[in-house]
């Protein structure tokens, strides 16, 4: 039992050390990368599963806009030797798995609510980075991406209103 505990602790140490070594700006890069990847995957899912043309178009916009932002982020991170995740977080993958099981209005309602929540959170994170980040490139990326995130939030809120989806 002691050896199993020791092994778990020994394996956890590198993770704790790497997390401690990460700056707030590096954390922003990594979280933004995971979020961008998730938006692309969920956008593709919306294009496939939704029968609502507004939701499908929004999904298409997510794929193109977030794929472009992801490429810019990769370039910036590479110039700083920051290794970005190559897939969404476990929580984001769980959301995708849940959405895959839904169909019709249930899918649309869940997707719309999720996109509103995600974009509200993203806007807060990007505003924080743009105003108080230490890395000028991270700050510039956050500031340049904010108008697109705000436009996405406005668009998905309009879709929610038109569909009678209560996003609160």
Coordinates of N, CA and C in Angstrom, one line a residue:
X1 N 0.8 -1.2 0.0 CA 0.0 0.0 0.0 C 0.9 1.3 0.0
X2 N 1.9 1.2 0.8 CA 2.8 2.4 0.9 C 3.5 2.6 -0.5
X3 N 3.9 1.5 -1.1 CA 4.6 1.7 -2.4 C 3.6 2.3 -3.5
X4 N 2.3 1.9 -3.4 CA 1.4 2.5 -4.4 C 1.2 4.0 -4.1
X5 N 1.1 4.3 -2.8 CA 1.0 5.7 -2.5 C 2.2 6.5 -2.9
X6 N 3.4 5.9 -2.7 CA 4.6 6.6 -3.1 C 4.7 6.8 -4.6
X7 N 4.3 5.8 -5.3 CA 4.3 5.8 -6.8 C 3.3 6.9 -7.2
X8 N 2.1 7.0 -6.7 CA 1.2 8.1 -7.0 C 1.8 9.5 -6.8
X9 N 2.4 9.6 -5.6 CA 3.0 10.9 -5.2 C 4.2 11.2 -6.2
X10 N 5.0 10.2 -6.5 CA 6.1 10.5 -7.4 C 5.6 10.9 -8.8
X11 N 4.5 10.3 -9.3 CA 4.0 10.6 -10.6 C 3.4 12.0 -10.6
X12 N 2.8 12.4 -9.4 CA 2.1 13.7 -9.4 C 3.1 14.8 -9.3
X13 N 4.3 14.6 -8.7 CA 5.3 15.7 -8.6 C 5.6 16.4 -9.9
X14 N 5.9 15.7 -10.9 CA 6.2 16.5 -12.2 C 5.0 17.3 -12.6
X15 N 3.8 16.8 -12.4 CA 2.6 17.6 -12.8 C 2.5 18.8 -12.0
X16 N 2.7 18.7 -10.7 CA 2.6 19.8 -9.8 C 3.7 20.8 -10.1
X17 N 4.9 20.3 -10.4 CA 6.0 21.2 -10.6 C 5.8 22.0 -11.9
X18 N 5.3 21.3 -13.0 CA 5.1 22.0 -14.2 C 3.9 23.0 -14.1
X19 N 2.9 22.7 -13.3 CA 1.8 23.7 -13.1 C 2.3 24.9 -12.4
X20 N 3.2 24.7 -11.4 CA 3.8 25.8 -10.6 C 4.7 26.6 -11.5
X21 N 5.4 26.0 -12.5 CA 6.3 26.7 -13.3 C 5.5 27.6 -14.4
X22 N 4.3 27.3 -14.6 CA 3.5 27.9 -15.6 C 3.1 29.3 -15.2
X23 N 3.3 30.3 -16.0 CA 3.0 31.7 -15.7 C 1.5 31.9 -16.0
X24 N 0.8 32.9 -15.5 CA -0.6 33.2 -15.8 C -0.8 33.3 -17.3
X25 N 0.2 33.9 -18.0 CA 0.1 34.1 -19.5 C 0.1 32.7 -20.2
X26 N 1.0 31.8 -19.7 CA 1.1 30.5 -20.3 C -0.2 29.7 -20.0
X27 N -0.8 29.9 -18.8 CA -2.1 29.3 -18.5 C -3.2 29.8 -19.5
X28 N -3.1 31.1 -19.7 CA -4.1 31.7 -20.7 C -3.9 31.0 -22.0
X29 N -2.7 30.9 -22.5 CA -2.5 30.3 -23.8 C -3.1 28.9 -23.9
X30 N -2.8 28.1 -22.8 CA -3.3 26.8 -22.8 C -4.8 26.7 -22.7
X31 N -5.4 27.5 -21.9 CA -6.8 27.5 -21.7 C -7.5 28.0 -23.0
X32 N -6.9 29.0 -23.6 CA -7.5 29.5 -24.9 C -7.4 28.4 -26.0
X33 N -6.3 27.7 -26.0 CA -6.1 26.6 -27.0 C -7.2 25.6 -26.8
X34 N -7.4 25.1 -25.6 CA -8.4 24.1 -25.3 C -9.8 24.6 -25.7
X35 N -10.1 25.8 -25.3 CA -11.4 26.4 -25.7 C -11.6 26.5 -27.2
X36 N -10.6 27.0 -27.9 CA -10.7 27.1 -29.3 C -10.9 25.8 -30.0
X37 N -10.2 24.8 -29.6 CA -10.3 23.4 -30.1 C -11.7 22.9 -29.9
X38 N -12.2 23.1 -28.6 CA -13.6 22.7 -28.3 C -14.6 23.4 -29.2
X39 N -14.5 24.7 -29.4 CA -15.4 25.4 -30.2 C -15.5 24.9 -31.6
X40 N -14.3 24.5 -32.2 CA -14.3 24.0 -33.5 C -15.0 22.6 -33.5
X41 N -14.7 21.8 -32.6 CA -15.4 20.4 -32.6 C -16.9 20.6 -32.3
X42 N -17.3 21.4 -31.4 CA -18.7 21.6 -31.2 C -19.4 22.3 -32.4
X43 N -18.7 23.2 -33.0 CA -19.3 23.8 -34.2 C -19.5 22.8 -35.3
X44 N -18.6 21.9 -35.5 CA -18.8 20.8 -36.5 C -20.0 19.9 -36.1
X45 N -20.1 19.6 -34.8 CA -21.2 18.8 -34.3 C -22.6 19.5 -34.6
X46 N -22.6 20.9 -34.4 CA -23.8 21.6 -34.7 C -24.2 21.6 -36.2
X47 N -23.1 21.6 -37.0 CA -23.4 21.6 -38.4 C -24.0 20.2 -38.8
X48 N -23.6 19.2 -38.2 CA -24.0 17.8 -38.5 C -25.4 17.5 -37.9
X49 N -25.6 17.9 -36.6 CA -26.7 17.4 -35.8 C -27.9 18.3 -35.8
X50 N -27.7 19.6 -36.0 CA -28.9 20.5 -35.9 C -29.7 20.5 -37.2
X51 N -31.0 20.7 -37.1 CA -31.8 20.8 -38.2 C -32.2 22.3 -38.4
X52 N -31.7 23.1 -37.5 CA -32.0 24.6 -37.5 C -30.9 25.3 -38.3
X53 N -31.2 26.0 -39.4 CA -30.2 26.6 -40.2 C -29.4 27.7 -39.4
X54 N -30.1 28.4 -38.5 CA -29.3 29.4 -37.7 C -28.2 28.7 -36.9
X55 N -28.6 27.6 -36.3 CA -27.6 26.9 -35.4 C -26.5 26.3 -36.3
X56 N -26.9 25.8 -37.5 CA -25.9 25.3 -38.4 C -24.9 26.4 -38.8
X57 N -25.5 27.5 -39.2 CA -24.6 28.6 -39.6 C -23.7 29.1 -38.5
X58 N -24.2 29.1 -37.3 CA -23.4 29.5 -36.1 C -22.3 28.5 -36.0
X59 N -22.6 27.2 -36.1 CA -21.6 26.2 -36.0 C -20.5 26.4 -37.0
X60 N -20.9 26.7 -38.2 CA -19.9 27.0 -39.3 C -19.0 28.2 -38.9
X61 N -19.6 29.2 -38.4 CA -18.9 30.4 -38.0 C -17.9 30.0 -36.8
X62 N -18.3 29.1 -35.9 CA -17.4 28.7 -34.9 C -16.2 28.0 -35.4
X63 N -16.4 27.1 -36.4 CA -15.3 26.4 -37.0 C -14.4 27.3 -37.7
X64 N -14.8 28.2 -38.5 CA -13.9 29.1 -39.3 C -13.2 30.1 -38.4
X65 N -14.0 30.8 -37.5 CA -13.4 31.8 -36.7 C -12.4 31.2 -35.6
X66 N -12.8 30.2 -35.0 CA -11.9 29.6 -33.9 C -10.7 28.8 -34.5
X67 N -10.9 28.2 -35.7 CA -9.8 27.6 -36.4 C -8.7 28.7 -36.7
X68 N -9.2 29.8 -37.2 CA -8.2 30.9 -37.5 C -7.5 31.4 -36.2
X69 N -8.3 31.6 -35.2 CA -7.7 32.1 -33.9 C -6.7 31.0 -33.4
X70 N -7.1 29.8 -33.5 CA -6.2 28.7 -33.0 C -4.8 28.7 -33.8
X71 N -4.9 29.0 -35.1 CA -3.6 29.1 -35.8 C -2.8 30.3 -35.4
X72 N -3.4 31.4 -35.1 CA -2.6 32.6 -34.6 C -2.0 32.2 -33.2
X73 N -2.8 31.6 -32.4 CA -2.3 31.2 -31.1 C -1.2 30.3 -31.1
X74 N -1.3 29.3 -32.0 CA -0.2 28.3 -32.2 C 1.1 29.0 -32.6
X75 N 1.1 30.0 -33.5 CA 2.2 30.7 -33.9 C 2.9 31.5 -32.8
X76 N 2.0 32.2 -32.0 CA 2.5 33.0 -30.9 C 3.1 32.1 -29.8
X77 N 2.4 31.0 -29.5 CA 2.9 30.1 -28.5 C 4.2 29.4 -28.9
X78 N 4.3 29.0 -30.2 CA 5.6 28.4 -30.7 C 6.8 29.4 -30.5
X79 N 6.5 30.6 -30.8 CA 7.6 31.6 -30.7 C 8.1 31.8 -29.2
X80 N 7.3 31.3 -28.3 CA 7.6 31.4 -26.8 C 7.9 30.1 -26.2
X81 N 8.0 29.1 -27.0 CA 8.2 27.7 -26.6 C 7.2 27.2 -25.6
X82 N 5.9 27.7 -25.8 CA 4.8 27.2 -24.9 C 4.2 26.1 -25.7
X83 N 4.1 24.9 -25.0 CA 3.5 23.7 -25.7 C 2.0 23.8 -25.4
X84 N 1.2 23.9 -26.5 CA -0.3 24.0 -26.3 C -0.9 22.6 -26.4
X85 N -2.0 22.4 -25.7 CA -2.8 21.2 -25.8 C -3.2 20.9 -27.2
X86 N -3.4 19.7 -27.6 CA -3.8 19.3 -29.0 C -5.2 18.9 -29.0
X87 N -5.9 18.9 -27.8 CA -7.3 18.5 -27.8 C -8.0 19.3 -26.7
X88 N -9.3 19.4 -26.7 CA -10.0 20.1 -25.7 C -9.8 19.4 -24.3
X89 N -10.2 20.1 -23.2 CA -10.1 19.6 -21.9 C -11.0 18.4 -21.7
X90 N -10.8 17.6 -20.7 CA -11.7 16.5 -20.4 C -13.2 16.9 -20.2
X91 N -13.4 18.0 -19.5 CA -14.7 18.6 -19.4 C -15.4 18.9 -20.7
X92 N -14.6 19.6 -21.6 CA -15.1 19.9 -22.9 C -15.4 18.7 -23.7
X93 N -14.6 17.7 -23.6 CA -14.8 16.5 -24.3 C -16.1 15.8 -23.8
X94 N -16.3 15.9 -22.5 CA -17.5 15.3 -21.9 C -18.8 16.0 -22.4
X95 N -18.7 17.3 -22.6 CA -19.8 18.1 -23.1 C -20.1 17.7 -24.6
X96 N -19.0 17.5 -25.4 CA -19.2 17.0 -26.7 C -19.9 15.6 -26.7
X97 N -19.5 14.7 -25.9 CA -20.1 13.4 -25.8 C -21.5 13.5 -25.4
X98 N -21.9 14.4 -24.5 CA -23.3 14.5 -24.1 C -24.1 15.1 -25.3
X99 N -23.6 16.1 -26.0 CA -24.3 16.7 -27.1 C -24.5 15.6 -28.2
X100 N -23.5 14.7 -28.4 CA -23.7 13.7 -29.4 C -24.9 12.8 -29.2
X101 N -25.3 12.7 -28.0 CA -26.4 11.8 -27.7 C -27.8 12.5 -27.9
X102 N -27.7 13.8 -28.1 CA -29.0 14.6 -28.2 C -29.3 14.8 -29.6
X103 N -30.6 15.1 -29.9 CA -31.1 15.4 -31.2 C -32.2 16.4 -31.2
X104 N -32.5 17.0 -32.4 CA -33.6 17.9 -32.5 C -33.5 19.1 -31.6
X105 N -34.6 19.6 -31.1 CA -34.7 20.8 -30.3 C -33.8 20.6 -29.0
X106 N -33.7 19.4 -28.5 CA -33.0 19.2 -27.3 C -31.5 19.5 -27.5
X107 N -31.0 19.0 -28.7 CA -29.6 19.3 -29.1 C -29.4 20.8 -29.2
X108 N -30.3 21.4 -30.0 CA -30.2 22.9 -30.2 C -30.2 23.7 -28.9
X109 N -31.1 23.4 -28.1 CA -31.2 24.1 -26.8 C -30.0 23.9 -26.0
X110 N -29.5 22.7 -25.9 CA -28.2 22.5 -25.1 C -27.0 23.2 -25.7
X111 N -26.9 23.1 -27.1 CA -25.8 23.7 -27.8 C -25.9 25.2 -27.6
X112 N -27.0 25.8 -27.8 CA -27.2 27.3 -27.6 C -26.8 27.7 -26.2
X113 N -27.4 27.1 -25.2 CA -27.1 27.4 -23.8 C -25.6 27.3 -23.5
X114 N -25.0 26.2 -24.0 CA -23.6 26.0 -23.8 C -22.7 27.1 -24.5
X115 N -23.1 27.5 -25.7 CA -22.3 28.5 -26.4 C -22.4 29.9 -25.7
X116 N -23.6 30.2 -25.2 CA -23.7 31.4 -24.4 C -22.8 31.4 -23.2
X117 N -22.9 30.3 -22.4 CA -22.1 30.2 -21.2 C -20.6 30.3 -21.6
X118 N -20.2 29.5 -22.6 CA -18.8 29.5 -23.0 C -18.3 30.8 -23.4
X119 N -19.1 31.5 -24.2 CA -18.6 32.8 -24.7 C -18.6 33.9 -23.6
X120 N -19.5 33.8 -22.6 CA -19.5 34.7 -21.5 C -18.2 34.5 -20.7
X121 N -17.9 33.2 -20.4 CA -16.7 32.9 -19.7 C -15.4 33.3 -20.5
X122 N -15.4 33.0 -21.8 CA -14.3 33.4 -22.6 C -14.0 34.9 -22.6
X123 N -15.1 35.6 -22.7 CA -15.0 37.1 -22.8 C -14.3 37.6 -21.5
X124 N -14.7 37.1 -20.4 CA -14.1 37.5 -19.1 C -12.7 37.1 -19.0
X125 N -12.3 35.9 -19.5 CA -10.9 35.5 -19.5 C -10.0 36.4 -20.4
X126 N -10.6 36.6 -21.6 CA -9.8 37.4 -22.6 C -9.7 38.9 -22.1
X127 N -10.8 39.4 -21.5 CA -10.7 40.8 -21.0 C -9.6 40.9 -19.9
X128 N -9.6 39.9 -19.0 CA -8.6 39.9 -17.9 C -7.2 39.8 -18.5
X129 N -7.0 39.0 -19.5 CA -5.7 38.9 -20.1 C -5.3 40.2 -20.8
X130 N -6.2 40.7 -21.6 CA -6.0 42.0 -22.3 C -5.6 43.1 -21.4
X131 N -6.2 43.1 -20.2 CA -6.0 44.3 -19.3 C -4.8 44.0 -18.3
X132 N -4.6 42.8 -17.9 CA -3.6 42.6 -16.8 C -2.6 41.5 -17.1
X133 N -2.5 41.0 -18.3 CA -1.5 40.0 -18.7 C -0.1 40.7 -18.7
X134 N 0.9 39.9 -18.5 CA 2.3 40.4 -18.5 C 2.9 40.2 -19.9
X135 N 2.5 39.2 -20.6 CA 3.1 39.0 -21.9 C 2.4 39.8 -23.0
X136 N 3.2 40.7 -23.6 CA 2.5 41.7 -24.6 C 1.9 40.9 -25.7
X137 N 2.4 39.8 -26.2 CA 1.8 39.0 -27.2 C 0.5 38.4 -26.8
X138 N 0.4 37.9 -25.6 CA -0.8 37.3 -25.0 C -1.9 38.4 -24.9
X139 N -1.4 39.6 -24.4 CA -2.4 40.7 -24.3 C -2.9 41.1 -25.6
X140 N -2.0 41.2 -26.6 CA -2.5 41.6 -27.9 C -3.4 40.6 -28.6
X141 N -3.1 39.3 -28.4 CA -4.0 38.3 -28.9 C -5.3 38.3 -28.3
X142 N -5.4 38.5 -27.0 CA -6.6 38.6 -26.2 C -7.4 39.8 -26.7
X143 N -6.8 40.9 -26.8 CA -7.5 42.1 -27.2 C -8.0 42.0 -28.7
X144 N -7.2 41.4 -29.5 CA -7.6 41.3 -30.9 C -8.8 40.3 -31.1
X145 N -8.8 39.3 -30.2 CA -9.8 38.2 -30.3 C -11.2 38.6 -29.7
X146 N -11.1 39.6 -28.7 CA -12.3 40.0 -28.0 C -13.5 40.4 -28.9
X147 N -13.3 41.2 -29.9 CA -14.4 41.6 -30.7 C -15.1 40.4 -31.4
X148 N -14.4 39.4 -31.8 CA -15.0 38.3 -32.4 C -15.8 37.5 -31.4
X149 N -15.2 37.3 -30.2 CA -15.9 36.6 -29.1 C -17.2 37.3 -28.7
X150 N -17.2 38.6 -28.7 CA -18.4 39.4 -28.4 C -19.4 39.3 -29.5
X151 N -19.0 39.3 -30.7 CA -19.9 39.1 -31.8 C -20.5 37.7 -31.8
X152 N -19.7 36.7 -31.4 CA -20.3 35.4 -31.3 C -21.4 35.3 -30.2
X153 N -21.1 36.0 -29.1 CA -22.1 36.0 -28.0 C -23.3 36.7 -28.4
X154 N -23.2 37.8 -29.1 CA -24.4 38.5 -29.5 C -25.2 37.7 -30.5
X155 N -24.5 37.0 -31.4 CA -25.2 36.2 -32.4 C -25.9 35.0 -31.8
X156 N -25.3 34.3 -30.8 CA -25.9 33.1 -30.2 C -27.1 33.6 -29.3
X157 N -27.0 34.8 -28.7 CA -28.1 35.3 -27.9 C -29.3 35.6 -28.8
X158 N -29.0 36.2 -30.0 CA -30.1 36.4 -30.9 C -30.8 35.1 -31.3
X159 N -30.0 34.1 -31.6 CA -30.5 32.8 -32.0 C -31.4 32.2 -30.8
X160 N -30.8 32.3 -29.6 CA -31.6 31.9 -28.4 C -32.9 32.6 -28.3
X161 N -32.9 33.9 -28.5 CA -34.1 34.7 -28.4 C -35.1 34.3 -29.5
X162 N -34.6 34.1 -30.7 CA -35.5 33.7 -31.8 C -36.1 32.3 -31.6
X163 N -35.3 31.4 -30.9 CA -35.8 30.0 -30.7 C -36.6 29.9 -29.4
X164 N -36.6 31.0 -28.6 CA -37.3 30.9 -27.3 C -36.6 30.1 -26.3
X165 N -35.2 30.1 -26.4 CA -34.4 29.4 -25.5 C -34.0 30.3 -24.3
X166 N -34.3 29.9 -23.1 CA -34.0 30.7 -21.9 C -32.6 30.3 -21.5
X167 N -31.6 31.2 -21.7 CA -30.2 30.8 -21.5 C -29.8 31.1 -20.1
X168 N -30.6 31.6 -19.2 CA -30.2 31.9 -17.9 C -30.1 30.7 -17.0

